[in-house]
PDB file of C-alpha atoms in Angstrom:
ATOM      1  CA  MET A 239      23.882  -1.122   6.265  1.00 88.00           C
ATOM      2  CA  ARG A 240      23.054   2.587   6.562  1.00 87.00           C
ATOM      3  CA  ILE A 241      19.686   4.110   7.508  1.00 88.00           C
ATOM      4  CA  PHE A 242      18.437   7.452   6.168  1.00 86.00           C
ATOM      5  CA  GLN A 243      15.241   9.486   6.326  1.00 87.00           C
ATOM      6  CA  PHE A 244      13.162  11.119   3.626  1.00 85.00           C
ATOM      7  CA  LYS A 245      10.503  12.589   5.921  1.00 83.00           C
ATOM      8  CA  GLN A 246       9.037  16.000   5.207  1.00 84.00           C
ATOM      9  CA  GLU A 247      11.161  17.543   7.965  1.00 85.00           C
ATOM     10  CA  SER A 248      14.357  16.486   6.197  1.00 82.00           C
ATOM     11  CA  GLY A 249      13.333  17.981   2.854  1.00 85.00           C
ATOM     12  CA  LYS A 250      13.702  21.387   1.265  1.00 88.00           C
ATOM     13  CA  LYS A 251      10.801  23.750   0.571  1.00 90.00           C
ATOM     14  CA  ILE A 252      10.412  24.443  -3.156  1.00 87.00           C
ATOM     15  CA  THR A 253       8.805  27.709  -4.268  1.00 90.00           C
ATOM     16  CA  LYS A 254      10.267  28.086  -7.777  1.00 87.00           C
ATOM     17  CA  PHE A 255       7.612  28.426 -10.534  1.00 90.00           C
ATOM     18  CA  ASP A 256       5.004  29.411  -7.896  1.00 88.00           C
ATOM     19  CA  SER A 257       5.360  25.962  -6.344  1.00 80.00           C
ATOM     20  CA  ASN A 258       4.595  25.114  -2.725  1.00 88.00           C
ATOM     21  CA  PHE A 259       5.899  21.695  -1.672  1.00 83.00           C
ATOM     22  CA  VAL A 260       8.741  19.939   0.131  1.00 87.00           C
ATOM     23  CA  MET A 261      11.238  17.772  -1.782  1.00 84.00           C
ATOM     24  CA  SER A 262      13.249  15.098   0.010  1.00 84.00           C
ATOM     25  CA  ARG A 263      16.065  13.926  -2.239  1.00 80.00           C
ATOM     26  CA  ILE A 264      16.493  10.177  -2.597  1.00 85.00           C
ATOM     27  CA  THR A 265      19.207   9.251  -5.104  1.00 84.00           C
ATOM     28  CA  GLN A 266      20.794   9.952  -8.463  1.00 80.00           C
ATOM     29  CA  THR A 267      22.092   7.321 -10.863  1.00 84.00           C
ATOM     30  CA  LYS A 268      24.043   7.478 -14.094  1.00 85.00           C
ATOM     31  CA  LYS A 269      23.611   3.761 -14.688  1.00 89.00           C
ATOM     32  CA  ALA A 270      20.382   1.834 -15.197  1.00 93.00           C
ATOM     33  CA  ALA A 271      18.185   1.387 -12.115  1.00 93.00           C
ATOM     34  CA  HIS A 272      15.438  -1.091 -11.276  1.00 93.00           C
ATOM     35  CA  ILE A 273      12.615   0.403  -9.179  1.00 94.00           C
ATOM     36  CA  GLY A 274       9.883  -1.703  -7.615  1.00 92.00           C
ATOM     37  CA  CYS A 275       7.223  -1.640  -4.926  1.00 92.00           C
ATOM     38  CA  MET A 276       7.152  -4.368  -2.280  1.00 93.00           C
ATOM     39  CA  HIS A 277       3.998  -5.185  -0.304  1.00 94.00           C
ATOM     40  CA  LEU A 278       4.574  -7.180   2.872  1.00 94.00           C
ATOM     41  CA  ALA A 279       1.439  -8.353   4.676  1.00 94.00           C
ATOM     42  CA  GLU A 280       1.292  -9.034   8.409  1.00 95.00           C
ATOM     43  CA  GLY A 281       4.173 -11.338   9.295  1.00 95.00           C
ATOM     44  CA  GLY A 282       5.792 -10.721   5.882  1.00 94.00           C
ATOM     45  CA  VAL A 283       9.485 -11.229   5.284  1.00 95.00           C
ATOM     46  CA  ILE A 284      12.074 -10.604   2.588  1.00 95.00           C
ATOM     47  CA  GLY A 285      14.401 -13.488   3.447  1.00 93.00           C
ATOM     48  CA  TYR A 286      18.056 -13.232   4.349  1.00 94.00           C
ATOM     49  CA  HIS A 287      20.036 -12.928   1.098  1.00 94.00           C
ATOM     50  CA  GLN A 288      22.912 -11.091  -0.569  1.00 95.00           C
ATOM     51  CA  ALA A 289      22.264  -7.899  -2.507  1.00 95.00           C
ATOM     52  CA  VAL A 290      23.086  -8.440  -6.185  1.00 94.00           C
ATOM     53  CA  VAL A 291      23.705  -4.685  -6.612  1.00 95.00           C
ATOM     54  CA  PRO A 292      23.554  -1.736  -4.179  1.00 94.00           C
ATOM     55  CA  GLN A 293      19.989  -1.441  -2.907  1.00 95.00           C
ATOM     56  CA  LEU A 294      17.897   1.303  -1.299  1.00 95.00           C
ATOM     57  CA  LEU A 295      14.665   0.333   0.504  1.00 95.00           C
ATOM     58  CA  LEU A 296      12.265   3.253   1.204  1.00 95.00           C
ATOM     59  CA  ILE A 297       9.493   2.527   3.717  1.00 97.00           C
ATOM     60  CA  VAL A 298       6.384   4.378   2.495  1.00 96.00           C
ATOM     61  CA  SER A 299       3.813   2.858   4.863  1.00 96.00           C
ATOM     62  CA  GLY A 300       3.855   0.647   7.918  1.00 97.00           C
ATOM     63  CA  GLU A 301       6.914  -0.410   9.869  1.00 97.00           C
ATOM     64  CA  GLY A 302       9.226  -3.341  10.251  1.00 97.00           C
ATOM     65  CA  TRP A 303      12.686  -4.570  11.156  1.00 98.00           C
ATOM     66  CA  VAL A 304      15.858  -4.778   9.047  1.00 97.00           C
ATOM     67  CA  ARG A 305      19.260  -6.284   9.543  1.00 96.00           C
ATOM     68  CA  GLY A 306      22.501  -6.386   7.677  1.00 94.00           C
ATOM     69  CA  GLU A 307      25.261  -8.889   8.214  1.00 92.00           C
ATOM     70  CA  ALA A 308      25.160  -8.356  11.983  1.00 90.00           C
ATOM     71  CA  ASN A 309      22.409 -10.371  13.634  1.00 87.00           C
ATOM     72  CA  GLU A 310      20.923  -7.168  15.100  1.00 94.00           C
ATOM     73  CA  TYR A 311      17.495  -6.002  13.913  1.00 97.00           C
ATOM     74  CA  ILE A 312      16.797  -2.268  13.649  1.00 97.00           C
ATOM     75  CA  LYS A 313      13.257  -0.888  13.572  1.00 97.00           C
ATOM     76  CA  VAL A 314      12.314   1.148  10.482  1.00 97.00           C
ATOM     77  CA  ARG A 315       9.213   3.265   9.923  1.00 96.00           C
ATOM     78  CA  CYS A 316       7.464   5.207   7.197  1.00 95.00           C
ATOM     79  CA  GLY A 317       9.787   7.950   5.928  1.00 94.00           C
ATOM     80  CA  GLU A 318      12.985   6.002   6.559  1.00 95.00           C
ATOM     81  CA  ALA A 319      15.280   4.322   4.039  1.00 94.00           C
ATOM     82  CA  VAL A 320      17.846   1.545   4.314  1.00 96.00           C
ATOM     83  CA  HIS A 321      20.900   1.198   2.060  1.00 94.00           C
ATOM     84  CA  TRP A 322      22.734  -2.084   1.533  1.00 95.00           C
ATOM     85  CA  ASP A 323      25.959  -2.426  -0.448  1.00 94.00           C
ATOM     86  CA  LYS A 324      26.518  -4.939  -3.232  1.00 95.00           C
ATOM     87  CA  HIS A 325      27.010  -8.467  -1.808  1.00 97.00           C
ATOM     88  CA  GLU A 326      25.821  -7.373   1.669  1.00 96.00           C
ATOM     89  CA  TRP A 327      23.627  -9.944   3.381  1.00 96.00           C
ATOM     90  CA  HIS A 328      20.309  -8.490   4.603  1.00 96.00           C
ATOM     91  CA  GLU A 329      16.730  -9.205   5.649  1.00 95.00           C
ATOM     92  CA  THR A 330      13.491  -7.241   6.142  1.00 95.00           C
ATOM     93  CA  LYS A 331      10.517  -8.376   8.208  1.00 96.00           C
ATOM     94  CA  THR A 332       7.316  -6.916   9.599  1.00 96.00           C
ATOM     95  CA  GLU A 333       4.707  -7.847  12.174  1.00 97.00           C
ATOM     96  CA  ALA A 334       1.955  -5.426  11.100  1.00 96.00           C
ATOM     97  CA  GLY A 335       2.773  -5.048   7.388  1.00 96.00           C
ATOM     98  CA  LEU A 336       4.630  -2.509   5.299  1.00 95.00           C
ATOM     99  CA  MET A 337       4.960  -1.160   1.791  1.00 94.00           C
ATOM    100  CA  ALA A 338       8.348  -0.131   0.428  1.00 95.00           C
ATOM    101  CA  ILE A 339       9.880   1.178  -2.770  1.00 94.00           C
ATOM    102  CA  VAL A 340      13.142  -0.543  -3.679  1.00 94.00           C
ATOM    103  CA  ILE A 341      15.746   1.040  -5.946  1.00 94.00           C
ATOM    104  CA  GLU A 342      18.542  -1.197  -7.196  1.00 94.00           C
ATOM    105  CA  SER A 343      21.458   0.035  -9.304  1.00 94.00           C
ATOM    106  CA  GLU A 344      25.193  -0.445  -9.687  1.00 92.00           C
ATOM    107  CA  GLU A 345      25.409   3.228  -8.746  1.00 87.00           C
ATOM    108  CA  LEU A 346      23.278   4.703  -5.944  1.00 84.00           C
ATOM    109  CA  ASP A 347      24.285   8.121  -4.620  1.00 79.00           C
ATOM    110  CA  THR A 348      22.844   8.623  -1.126  1.00 79.00           C
ATOM    111  CA  SER A 349      24.933  11.724  -0.362  1.00 78.00           C
ATOM    112  CA  LEU A 350      21.856  13.992  -0.597  1.00 70.00           C
ATOM    113  CA  MET A 351      19.868  11.990   1.970  1.00 70.00           C
ATOM    114  CA  MET A 352      19.668  12.853   5.668  1.00 73.00           C
ATOM    115  CA  PRO A 353      21.183  10.190   7.956  1.00 73.00           C
ATOM    116  CA  LEU A 354      18.846   9.022  10.689  1.00 66.00           C
TER     117      LEU A 354
END
């Protein structure tokens, strides 16, 4: 399990084409990707299971706890992302609720993301 951040502070200011915004890179894939949005209410959990393919979980609101194969939970907040490898056992839970975008693909390149 690896944890990254995509907060504004870790992004790059874009001014090309008279633009004015900050872009935080997430991933690039050459293979098909499945992208979804997960809504966990108070006390919600994504149960302990193996990742079918590499998986990237981006917390976009709220906070929670994640773990990989070690039985140690790590707190994650809005603006942070968690990467699990194919076949890696993992779990996500929250006390107060959270919303996350999940990207699943045989090929996830996280080299552009900022480690936490």
